[in-house]
GROMACS .gro file of N, CA and C in nm:
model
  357
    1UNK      N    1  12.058   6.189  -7.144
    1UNK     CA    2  12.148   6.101  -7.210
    1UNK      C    3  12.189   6.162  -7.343
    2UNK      N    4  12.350   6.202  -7.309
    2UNK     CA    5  12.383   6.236  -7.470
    2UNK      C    6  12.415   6.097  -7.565
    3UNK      N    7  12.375   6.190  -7.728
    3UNK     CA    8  12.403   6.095  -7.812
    3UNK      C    9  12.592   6.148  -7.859
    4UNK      N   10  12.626   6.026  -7.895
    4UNK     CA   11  12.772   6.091  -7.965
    4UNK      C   12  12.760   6.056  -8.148
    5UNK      N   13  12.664   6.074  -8.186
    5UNK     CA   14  12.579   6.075  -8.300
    5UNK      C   15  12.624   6.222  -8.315
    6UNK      N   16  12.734   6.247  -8.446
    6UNK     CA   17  12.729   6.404  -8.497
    6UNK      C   18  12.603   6.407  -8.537
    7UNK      N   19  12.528   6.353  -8.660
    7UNK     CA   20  12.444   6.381  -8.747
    7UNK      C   21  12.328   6.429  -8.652
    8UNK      N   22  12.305   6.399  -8.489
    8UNK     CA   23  12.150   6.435  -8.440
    8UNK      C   24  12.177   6.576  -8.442
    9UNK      N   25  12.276   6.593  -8.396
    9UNK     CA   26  12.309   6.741  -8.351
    9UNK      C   27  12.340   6.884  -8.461
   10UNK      N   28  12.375   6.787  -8.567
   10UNK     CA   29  12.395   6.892  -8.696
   10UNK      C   30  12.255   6.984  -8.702
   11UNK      N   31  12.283   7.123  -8.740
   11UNK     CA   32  12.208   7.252  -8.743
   11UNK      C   33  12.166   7.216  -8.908
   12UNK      N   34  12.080   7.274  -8.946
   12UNK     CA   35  12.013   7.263  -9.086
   12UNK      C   36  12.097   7.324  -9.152
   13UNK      N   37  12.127   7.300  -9.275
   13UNK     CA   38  12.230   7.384  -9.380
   13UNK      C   39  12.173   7.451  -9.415
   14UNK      N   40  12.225   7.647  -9.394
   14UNK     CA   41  12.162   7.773  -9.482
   14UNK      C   42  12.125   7.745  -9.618
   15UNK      N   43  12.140   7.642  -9.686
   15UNK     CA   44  12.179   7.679  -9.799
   15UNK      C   45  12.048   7.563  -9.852
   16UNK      N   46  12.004   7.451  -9.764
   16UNK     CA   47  11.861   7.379  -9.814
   16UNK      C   48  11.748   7.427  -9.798
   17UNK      N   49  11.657   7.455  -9.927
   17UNK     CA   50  11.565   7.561  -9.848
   17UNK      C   51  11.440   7.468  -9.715
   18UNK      N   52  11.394   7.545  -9.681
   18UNK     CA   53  11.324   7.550  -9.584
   18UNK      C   54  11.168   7.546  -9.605
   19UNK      N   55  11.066   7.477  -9.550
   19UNK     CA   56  10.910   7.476  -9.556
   19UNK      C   57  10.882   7.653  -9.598
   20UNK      N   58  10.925   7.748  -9.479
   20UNK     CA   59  10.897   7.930  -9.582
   20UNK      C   60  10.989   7.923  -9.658
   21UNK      N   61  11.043   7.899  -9.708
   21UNK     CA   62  11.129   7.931  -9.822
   21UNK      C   63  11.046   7.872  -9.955
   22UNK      N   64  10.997   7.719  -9.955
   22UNK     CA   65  10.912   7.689 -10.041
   22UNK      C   66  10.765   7.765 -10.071
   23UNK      N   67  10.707   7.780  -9.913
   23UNK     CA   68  10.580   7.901  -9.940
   23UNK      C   69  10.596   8.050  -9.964
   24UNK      N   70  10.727   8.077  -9.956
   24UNK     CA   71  10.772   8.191 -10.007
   24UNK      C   72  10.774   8.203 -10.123
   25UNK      N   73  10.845   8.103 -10.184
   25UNK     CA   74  10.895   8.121 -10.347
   25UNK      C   75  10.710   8.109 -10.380
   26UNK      N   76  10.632   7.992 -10.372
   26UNK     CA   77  10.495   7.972 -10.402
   26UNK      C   78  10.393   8.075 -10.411
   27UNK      N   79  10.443   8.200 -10.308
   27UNK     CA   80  10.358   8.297 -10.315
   27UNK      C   81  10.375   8.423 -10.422
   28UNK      N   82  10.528   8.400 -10.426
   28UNK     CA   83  10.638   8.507 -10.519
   28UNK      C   84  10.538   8.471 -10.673
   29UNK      N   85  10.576   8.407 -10.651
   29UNK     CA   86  10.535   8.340 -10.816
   29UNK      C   87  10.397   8.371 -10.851
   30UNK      N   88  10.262   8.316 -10.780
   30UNK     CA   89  10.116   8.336 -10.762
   30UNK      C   90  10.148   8.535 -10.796
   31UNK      N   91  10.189   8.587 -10.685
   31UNK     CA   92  10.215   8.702 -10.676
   31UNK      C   93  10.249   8.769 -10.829
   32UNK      N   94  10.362   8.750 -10.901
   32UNK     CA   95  10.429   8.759 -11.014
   32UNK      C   96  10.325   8.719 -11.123
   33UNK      N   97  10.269   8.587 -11.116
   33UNK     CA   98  10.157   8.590 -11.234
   33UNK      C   99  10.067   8.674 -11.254
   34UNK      N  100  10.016   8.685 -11.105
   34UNK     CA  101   9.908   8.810 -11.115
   34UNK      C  102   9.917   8.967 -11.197
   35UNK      N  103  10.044   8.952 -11.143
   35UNK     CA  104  10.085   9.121 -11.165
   35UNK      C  105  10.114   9.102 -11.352
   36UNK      N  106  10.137   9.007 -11.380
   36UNK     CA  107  10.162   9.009 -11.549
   36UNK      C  108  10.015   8.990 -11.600
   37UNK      N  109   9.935   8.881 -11.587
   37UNK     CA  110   9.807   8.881 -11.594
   37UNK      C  111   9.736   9.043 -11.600
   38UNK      N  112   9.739   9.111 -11.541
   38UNK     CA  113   9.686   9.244 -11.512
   38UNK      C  114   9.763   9.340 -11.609
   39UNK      N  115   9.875   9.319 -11.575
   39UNK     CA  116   9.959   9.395 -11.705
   39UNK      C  117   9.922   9.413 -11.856
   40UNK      N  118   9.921   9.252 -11.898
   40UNK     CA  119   9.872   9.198 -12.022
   40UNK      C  120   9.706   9.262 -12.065
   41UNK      N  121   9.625   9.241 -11.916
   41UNK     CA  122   9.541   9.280 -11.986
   41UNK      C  123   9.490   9.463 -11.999
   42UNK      N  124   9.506   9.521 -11.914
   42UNK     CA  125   9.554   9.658 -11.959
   42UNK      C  126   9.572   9.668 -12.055
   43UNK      N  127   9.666   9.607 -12.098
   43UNK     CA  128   9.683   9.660 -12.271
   43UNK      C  129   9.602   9.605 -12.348
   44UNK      N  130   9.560   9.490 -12.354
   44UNK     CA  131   9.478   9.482 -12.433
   44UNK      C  132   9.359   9.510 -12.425
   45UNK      N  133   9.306   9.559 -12.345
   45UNK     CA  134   9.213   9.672 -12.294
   45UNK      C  135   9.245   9.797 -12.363
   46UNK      N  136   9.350   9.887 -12.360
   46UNK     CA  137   9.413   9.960 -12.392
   46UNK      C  138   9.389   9.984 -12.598
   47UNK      N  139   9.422   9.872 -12.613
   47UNK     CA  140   9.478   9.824 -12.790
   47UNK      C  141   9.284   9.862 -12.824
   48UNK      N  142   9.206   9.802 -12.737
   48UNK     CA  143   9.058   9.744 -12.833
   48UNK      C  144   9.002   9.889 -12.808
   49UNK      N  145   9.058   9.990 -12.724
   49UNK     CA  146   8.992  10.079 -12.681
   49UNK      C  147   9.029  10.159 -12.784
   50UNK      N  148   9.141  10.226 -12.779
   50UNK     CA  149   9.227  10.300 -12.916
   50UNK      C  150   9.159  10.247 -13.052
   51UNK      N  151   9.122  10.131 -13.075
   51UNK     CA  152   9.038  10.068 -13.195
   51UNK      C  153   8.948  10.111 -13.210
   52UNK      N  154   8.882  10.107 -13.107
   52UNK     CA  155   8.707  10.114 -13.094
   52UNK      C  156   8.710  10.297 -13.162
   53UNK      N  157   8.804  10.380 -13.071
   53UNK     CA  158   8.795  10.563 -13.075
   53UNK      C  159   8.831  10.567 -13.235
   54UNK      N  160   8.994  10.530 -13.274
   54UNK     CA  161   9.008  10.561 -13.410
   54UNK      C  162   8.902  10.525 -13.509
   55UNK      N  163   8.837  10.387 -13.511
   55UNK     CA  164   8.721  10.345 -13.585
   55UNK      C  165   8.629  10.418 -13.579
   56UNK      N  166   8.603  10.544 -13.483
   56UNK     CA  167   8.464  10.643 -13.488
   56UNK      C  168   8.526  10.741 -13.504
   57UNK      N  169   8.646  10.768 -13.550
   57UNK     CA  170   8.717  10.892 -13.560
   57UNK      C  171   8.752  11.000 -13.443
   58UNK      N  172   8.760  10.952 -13.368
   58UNK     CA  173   8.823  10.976 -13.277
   58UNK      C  174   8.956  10.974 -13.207
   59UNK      N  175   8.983  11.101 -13.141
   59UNK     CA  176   9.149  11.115 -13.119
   59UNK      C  177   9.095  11.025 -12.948
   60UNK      N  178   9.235  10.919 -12.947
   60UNK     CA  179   9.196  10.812 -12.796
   60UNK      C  180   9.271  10.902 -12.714
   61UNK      N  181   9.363  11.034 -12.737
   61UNK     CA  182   9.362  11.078 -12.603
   61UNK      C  183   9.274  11.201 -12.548
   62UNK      N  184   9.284  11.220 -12.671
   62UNK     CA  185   9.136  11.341 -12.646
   62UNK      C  186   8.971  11.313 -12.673
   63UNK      N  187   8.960  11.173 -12.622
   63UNK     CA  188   8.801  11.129 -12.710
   63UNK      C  189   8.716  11.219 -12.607
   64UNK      N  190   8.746  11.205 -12.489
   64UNK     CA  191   8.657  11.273 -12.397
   64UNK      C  192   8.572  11.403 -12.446
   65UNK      N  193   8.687  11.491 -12.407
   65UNK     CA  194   8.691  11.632 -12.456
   65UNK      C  195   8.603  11.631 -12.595
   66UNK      N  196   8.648  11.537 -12.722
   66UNK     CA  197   8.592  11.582 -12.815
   66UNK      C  198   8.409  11.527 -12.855
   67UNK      N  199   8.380  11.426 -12.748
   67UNK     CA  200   8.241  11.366 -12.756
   67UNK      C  201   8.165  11.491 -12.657
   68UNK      N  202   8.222  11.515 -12.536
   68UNK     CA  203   8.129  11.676 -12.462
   68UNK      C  204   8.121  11.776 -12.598
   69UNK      N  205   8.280  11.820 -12.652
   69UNK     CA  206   8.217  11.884 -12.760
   69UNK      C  207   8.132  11.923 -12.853
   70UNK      N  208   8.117  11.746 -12.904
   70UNK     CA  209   7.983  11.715 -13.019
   70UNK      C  210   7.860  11.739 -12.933
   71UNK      N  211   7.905  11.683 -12.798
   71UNK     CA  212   7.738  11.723 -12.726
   71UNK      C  213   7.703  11.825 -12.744
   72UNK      N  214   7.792  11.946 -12.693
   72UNK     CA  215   7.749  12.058 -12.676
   72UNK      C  216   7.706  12.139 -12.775
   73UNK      N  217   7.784  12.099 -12.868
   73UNK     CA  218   7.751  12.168 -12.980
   73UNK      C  219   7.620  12.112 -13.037
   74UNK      N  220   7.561  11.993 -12.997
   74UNK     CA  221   7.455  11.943 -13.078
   74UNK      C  222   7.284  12.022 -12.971
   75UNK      N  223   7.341  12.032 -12.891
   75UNK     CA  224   7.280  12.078 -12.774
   75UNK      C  225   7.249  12.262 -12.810
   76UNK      N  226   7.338  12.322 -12.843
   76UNK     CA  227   7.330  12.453 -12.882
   76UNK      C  228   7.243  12.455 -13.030
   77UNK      N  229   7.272  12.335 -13.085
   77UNK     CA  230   7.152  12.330 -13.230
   77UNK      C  231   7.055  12.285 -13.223
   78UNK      N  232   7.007  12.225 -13.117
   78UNK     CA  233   6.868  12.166 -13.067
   78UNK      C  234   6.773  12.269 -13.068
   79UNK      N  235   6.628  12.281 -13.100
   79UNK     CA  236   6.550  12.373 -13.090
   79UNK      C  237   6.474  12.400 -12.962
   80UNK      N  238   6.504  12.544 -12.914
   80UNK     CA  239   6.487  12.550 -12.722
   80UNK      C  240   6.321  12.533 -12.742
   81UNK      N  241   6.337  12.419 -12.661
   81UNK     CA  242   6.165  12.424 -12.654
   81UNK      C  243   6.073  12.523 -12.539
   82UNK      N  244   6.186  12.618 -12.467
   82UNK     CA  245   6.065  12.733 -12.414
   82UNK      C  246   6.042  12.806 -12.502
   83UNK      N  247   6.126  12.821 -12.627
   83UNK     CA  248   6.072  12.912 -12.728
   83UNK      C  249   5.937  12.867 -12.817
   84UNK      N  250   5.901  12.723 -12.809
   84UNK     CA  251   5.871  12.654 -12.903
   84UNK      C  252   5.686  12.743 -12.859
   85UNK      N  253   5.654  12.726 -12.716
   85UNK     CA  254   5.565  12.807 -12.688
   85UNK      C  255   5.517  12.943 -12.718
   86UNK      N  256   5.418  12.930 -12.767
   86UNK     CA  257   5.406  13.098 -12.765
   86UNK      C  258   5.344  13.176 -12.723
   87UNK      N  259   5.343  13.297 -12.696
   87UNK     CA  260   5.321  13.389 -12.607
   87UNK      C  261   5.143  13.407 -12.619
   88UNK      N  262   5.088  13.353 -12.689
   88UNK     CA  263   4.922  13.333 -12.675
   88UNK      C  264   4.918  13.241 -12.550
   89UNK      N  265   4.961  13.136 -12.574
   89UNK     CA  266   4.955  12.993 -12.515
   89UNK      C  267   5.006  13.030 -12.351
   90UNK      N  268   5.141  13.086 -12.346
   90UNK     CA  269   5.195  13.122 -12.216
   90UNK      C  270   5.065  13.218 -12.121
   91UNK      N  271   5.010  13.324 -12.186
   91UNK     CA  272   4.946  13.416 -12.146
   91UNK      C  273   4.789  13.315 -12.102
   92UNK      N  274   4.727  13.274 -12.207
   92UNK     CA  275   4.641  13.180 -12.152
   92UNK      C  276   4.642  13.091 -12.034
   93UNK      N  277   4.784  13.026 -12.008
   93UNK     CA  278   4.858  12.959 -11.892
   93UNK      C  279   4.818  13.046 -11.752
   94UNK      N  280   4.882  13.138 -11.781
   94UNK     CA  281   4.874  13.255 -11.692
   94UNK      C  282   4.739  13.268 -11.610
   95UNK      N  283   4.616  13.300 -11.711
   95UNK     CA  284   4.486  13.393 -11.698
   95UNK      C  285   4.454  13.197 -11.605
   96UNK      N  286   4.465  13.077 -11.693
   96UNK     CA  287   4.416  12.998 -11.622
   96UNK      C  288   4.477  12.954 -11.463
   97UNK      N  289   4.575  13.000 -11.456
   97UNK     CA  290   4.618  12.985 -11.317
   97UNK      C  291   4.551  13.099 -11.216
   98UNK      N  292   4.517  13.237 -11.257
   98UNK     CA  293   4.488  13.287 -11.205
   98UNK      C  294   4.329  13.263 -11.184
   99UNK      N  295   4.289  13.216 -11.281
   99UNK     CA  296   4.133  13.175 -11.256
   99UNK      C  297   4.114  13.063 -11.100
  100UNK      N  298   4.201  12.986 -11.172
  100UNK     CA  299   4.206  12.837 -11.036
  100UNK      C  300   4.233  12.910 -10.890
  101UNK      N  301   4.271  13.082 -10.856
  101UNK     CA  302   4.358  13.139 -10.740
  101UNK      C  303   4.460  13.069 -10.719
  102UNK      N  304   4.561  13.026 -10.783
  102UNK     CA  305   4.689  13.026 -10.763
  102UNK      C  306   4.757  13.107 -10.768
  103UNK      N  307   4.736  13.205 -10.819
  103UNK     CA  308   4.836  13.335 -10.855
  103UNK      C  309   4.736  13.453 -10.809
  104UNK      N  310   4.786  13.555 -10.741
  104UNK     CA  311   4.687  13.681 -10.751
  104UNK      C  312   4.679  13.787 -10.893
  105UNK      N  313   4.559  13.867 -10.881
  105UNK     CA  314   4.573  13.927 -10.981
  105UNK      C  315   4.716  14.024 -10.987
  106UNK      N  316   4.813  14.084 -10.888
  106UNK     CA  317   4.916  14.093 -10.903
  106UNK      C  318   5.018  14.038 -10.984
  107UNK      N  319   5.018  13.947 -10.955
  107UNK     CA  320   5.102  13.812 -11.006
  107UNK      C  321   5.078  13.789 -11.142
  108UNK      N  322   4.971  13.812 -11.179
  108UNK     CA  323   4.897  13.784 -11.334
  108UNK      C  324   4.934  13.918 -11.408
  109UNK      N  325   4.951  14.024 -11.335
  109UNK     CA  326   4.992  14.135 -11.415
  109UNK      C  327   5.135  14.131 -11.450
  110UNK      N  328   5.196  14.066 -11.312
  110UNK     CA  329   5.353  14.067 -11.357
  110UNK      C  330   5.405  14.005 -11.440
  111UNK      N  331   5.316  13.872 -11.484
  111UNK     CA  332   5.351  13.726 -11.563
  111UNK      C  333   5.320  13.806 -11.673
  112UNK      N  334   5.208  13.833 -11.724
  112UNK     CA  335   5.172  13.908 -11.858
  112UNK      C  336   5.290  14.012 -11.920
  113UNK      N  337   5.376  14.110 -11.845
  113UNK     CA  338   5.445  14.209 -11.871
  113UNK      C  339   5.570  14.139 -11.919
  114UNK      N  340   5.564  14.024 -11.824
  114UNK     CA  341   5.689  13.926 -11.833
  114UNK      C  342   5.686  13.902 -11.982
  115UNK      N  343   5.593  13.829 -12.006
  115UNK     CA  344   5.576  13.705 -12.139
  115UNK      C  345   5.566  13.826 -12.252
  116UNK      N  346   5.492  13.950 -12.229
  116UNK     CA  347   5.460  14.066 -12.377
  116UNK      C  348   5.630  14.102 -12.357
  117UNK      N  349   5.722  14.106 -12.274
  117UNK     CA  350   5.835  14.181 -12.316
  117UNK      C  351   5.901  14.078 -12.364
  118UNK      N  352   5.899  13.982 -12.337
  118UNK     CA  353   6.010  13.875 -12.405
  118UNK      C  354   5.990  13.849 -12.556
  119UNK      N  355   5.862  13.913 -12.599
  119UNK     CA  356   5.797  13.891 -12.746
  119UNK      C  357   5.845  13.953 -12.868
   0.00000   0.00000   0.00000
Protein backbone atom coordinates (compact mmCIF):
# COMPACT_ATOMS: atom_id res chain seq x y z
CA UNK A 1 0.00 0.00 0.00
CA UNK A 2 1.38 3.25 -1.27
CA UNK A 3 1.28 6.37 0.73
CA UNK A 4 0.63 9.67 -1.42
CA UNK A 5 2.28 11.38 1.64
CA UNK A 6 5.40 13.39 -0.12
CA UNK A 7 6.97 13.90 3.31
CA UNK A 8 7.28 9.68 3.97
CA UNK A 9 9.17 9.41 0.97
CA UNK A 10 11.45 12.52 1.17
CA UNK A 11 15.38 11.39 1.21
CA UNK A 12 17.28 13.13 4.20
CA UNK A 13 18.72 16.58 3.29
CA UNK A 14 22.73 16.53 2.52
CA UNK A 15 22.95 19.35 4.23
CA UNK A 16 21.35 18.12 8.11
CA UNK A 17 23.98 16.53 9.73
CA UNK A 18 23.71 13.04 10.47
CA UNK A 19 24.23 10.62 13.89
CA UNK A 20 28.38 10.15 12.06
CA UNK A 21 28.51 13.41 11.33
CA UNK A 22 27.81 14.33 15.08
CA UNK A 23 30.36 11.39 16.24
CA UNK A 24 32.56 12.61 13.75
CA UNK A 25 32.76 16.17 14.63
CA UNK A 26 32.87 14.62 18.64
CA UNK A 27 35.86 12.71 17.86
CA UNK A 28 37.57 15.65 15.66
CA UNK A 29 37.46 17.75 18.53
CA UNK A 30 38.53 15.00 21.55
CA UNK A 31 41.15 14.35 18.76
CA UNK A 32 42.18 18.24 18.35
CA UNK A 33 42.31 18.77 22.20
CA UNK A 34 44.60 16.12 22.61
CA UNK A 35 46.98 17.10 20.07
CA UNK A 36 47.10 20.83 21.69
CA UNK A 37 47.22 19.41 25.21
CA UNK A 38 50.52 17.58 24.16
CA UNK A 39 51.69 20.47 22.23
CA UNK A 40 51.33 22.87 25.20
CA UNK A 41 52.96 20.63 27.23
CA UNK A 42 56.16 19.98 25.31
CA UNK A 43 56.88 23.25 25.70
CA UNK A 44 56.50 23.69 28.81
CA UNK A 45 58.51 20.83 29.39
CA UNK A 46 60.78 22.35 26.99
CA UNK A 47 60.78 26.17 28.86
CA UNK A 48 61.53 24.32 32.67
CA UNK A 49 64.15 22.25 31.00
CA UNK A 50 66.20 25.18 29.24
CA UNK A 51 65.73 26.75 32.98
CA UNK A 52 66.80 24.03 34.89
CA UNK A 53 70.42 23.75 32.11
CA UNK A 54 70.92 27.69 31.96
CA UNK A 55 70.53 27.83 35.94
CA UNK A 56 73.61 25.21 36.16
CA UNK A 57 75.28 26.87 33.40
CA UNK A 58 74.70 25.02 30.94
CA UNK A 59 74.36 25.32 27.09
CA UNK A 60 70.40 23.33 26.64
CA UNK A 61 71.56 22.30 23.30
CA UNK A 62 74.73 21.05 24.06
CA UNK A 63 74.12 20.02 27.90
CA UNK A 64 74.74 16.45 26.97
CA UNK A 65 78.01 16.65 25.35
CA UNK A 66 79.14 19.12 27.95
CA UNK A 67 78.11 16.99 31.37
CA UNK A 68 80.16 13.54 29.54
CA UNK A 69 82.78 16.19 29.25
CA UNK A 70 82.92 17.26 32.98
CA UNK A 71 82.72 13.48 33.53
CA UNK A 72 85.46 12.68 31.72
CA UNK A 73 87.50 15.05 32.57
CA UNK A 74 86.77 14.52 36.30
CA UNK A 75 87.44 10.87 35.70
CA UNK A 76 90.98 11.53 34.11
CA UNK A 77 91.66 13.58 37.59
CA UNK A 78 90.52 10.89 39.80
CA UNK A 79 93.41 9.04 41.44
CA UNK A 80 93.88 5.43 39.49
CA UNK A 81 93.52 3.26 42.24
CA UNK A 82 95.71 0.32 40.56
CA UNK A 83 98.38 2.70 41.11
CA UNK A 84 97.33 3.39 44.60
CA UNK A 85 98.88 -0.28 45.33
CA UNK A 86 102.21 -0.92 45.60
CA UNK A 87 104.49 -3.08 44.24
CA UNK A 88 105.47 -4.64 47.89
CA UNK A 89 101.80 -5.32 48.44
CA UNK A 90 101.14 -6.63 44.67
CA UNK A 91 104.26 -8.98 44.96
CA UNK A 92 103.15 -10.30 48.41
CA UNK A 93 99.60 -10.94 46.56
CA UNK A 94 101.47 -12.89 44.22
CA UNK A 95 103.91 -15.17 46.63
CA UNK A 96 100.37 -15.66 48.61
CA UNK A 97 98.56 -17.03 45.74
CA UNK A 98 101.24 -19.08 44.89
CA UNK A 99 101.52 -20.47 48.38
CA UNK A 100 97.54 -21.42 48.34
CA UNK A 101 98.69 -23.42 44.49
CA UNK A 102 96.75 -21.25 42.54
CA UNK A 103 99.35 -20.10 40.43
CA UNK A 104 102.50 -22.24 39.56
CA UNK A 105 105.84 -21.31 40.37
CA UNK A 106 105.97 -20.28 36.62
CA UNK A 107 103.28 -18.03 36.89
CA UNK A 108 104.81 -16.43 40.07
CA UNK A 109 107.90 -15.70 38.12
CA UNK A 110 105.98 -14.10 35.38
CA UNK A 111 103.70 -11.96 37.84
CA UNK A 112 106.90 -10.76 39.73
CA UNK A 113 108.76 -9.55 36.32
CA UNK A 114 105.38 -8.14 35.53
CA UNK A 115 104.84 -5.94 38.76
CA UNK A 116 109.23 -5.11 39.10
CA UNK A 117 108.88 -3.70 35.41
CA UNK A 118 105.94 -1.59 35.83
CA UNK A 119 107.95 0.02 38.93
Amino acid sequence: METDHPEDQMDPSPLQPTGFDAAFSAVFAIVAVLILVGIVSSVVVAVRRRTVLRDAGLDPLTADAQVLAQMHHRLDLAPDRSVERSAESRLAEAVDLHQRGLITADELGEMRQRILGEV
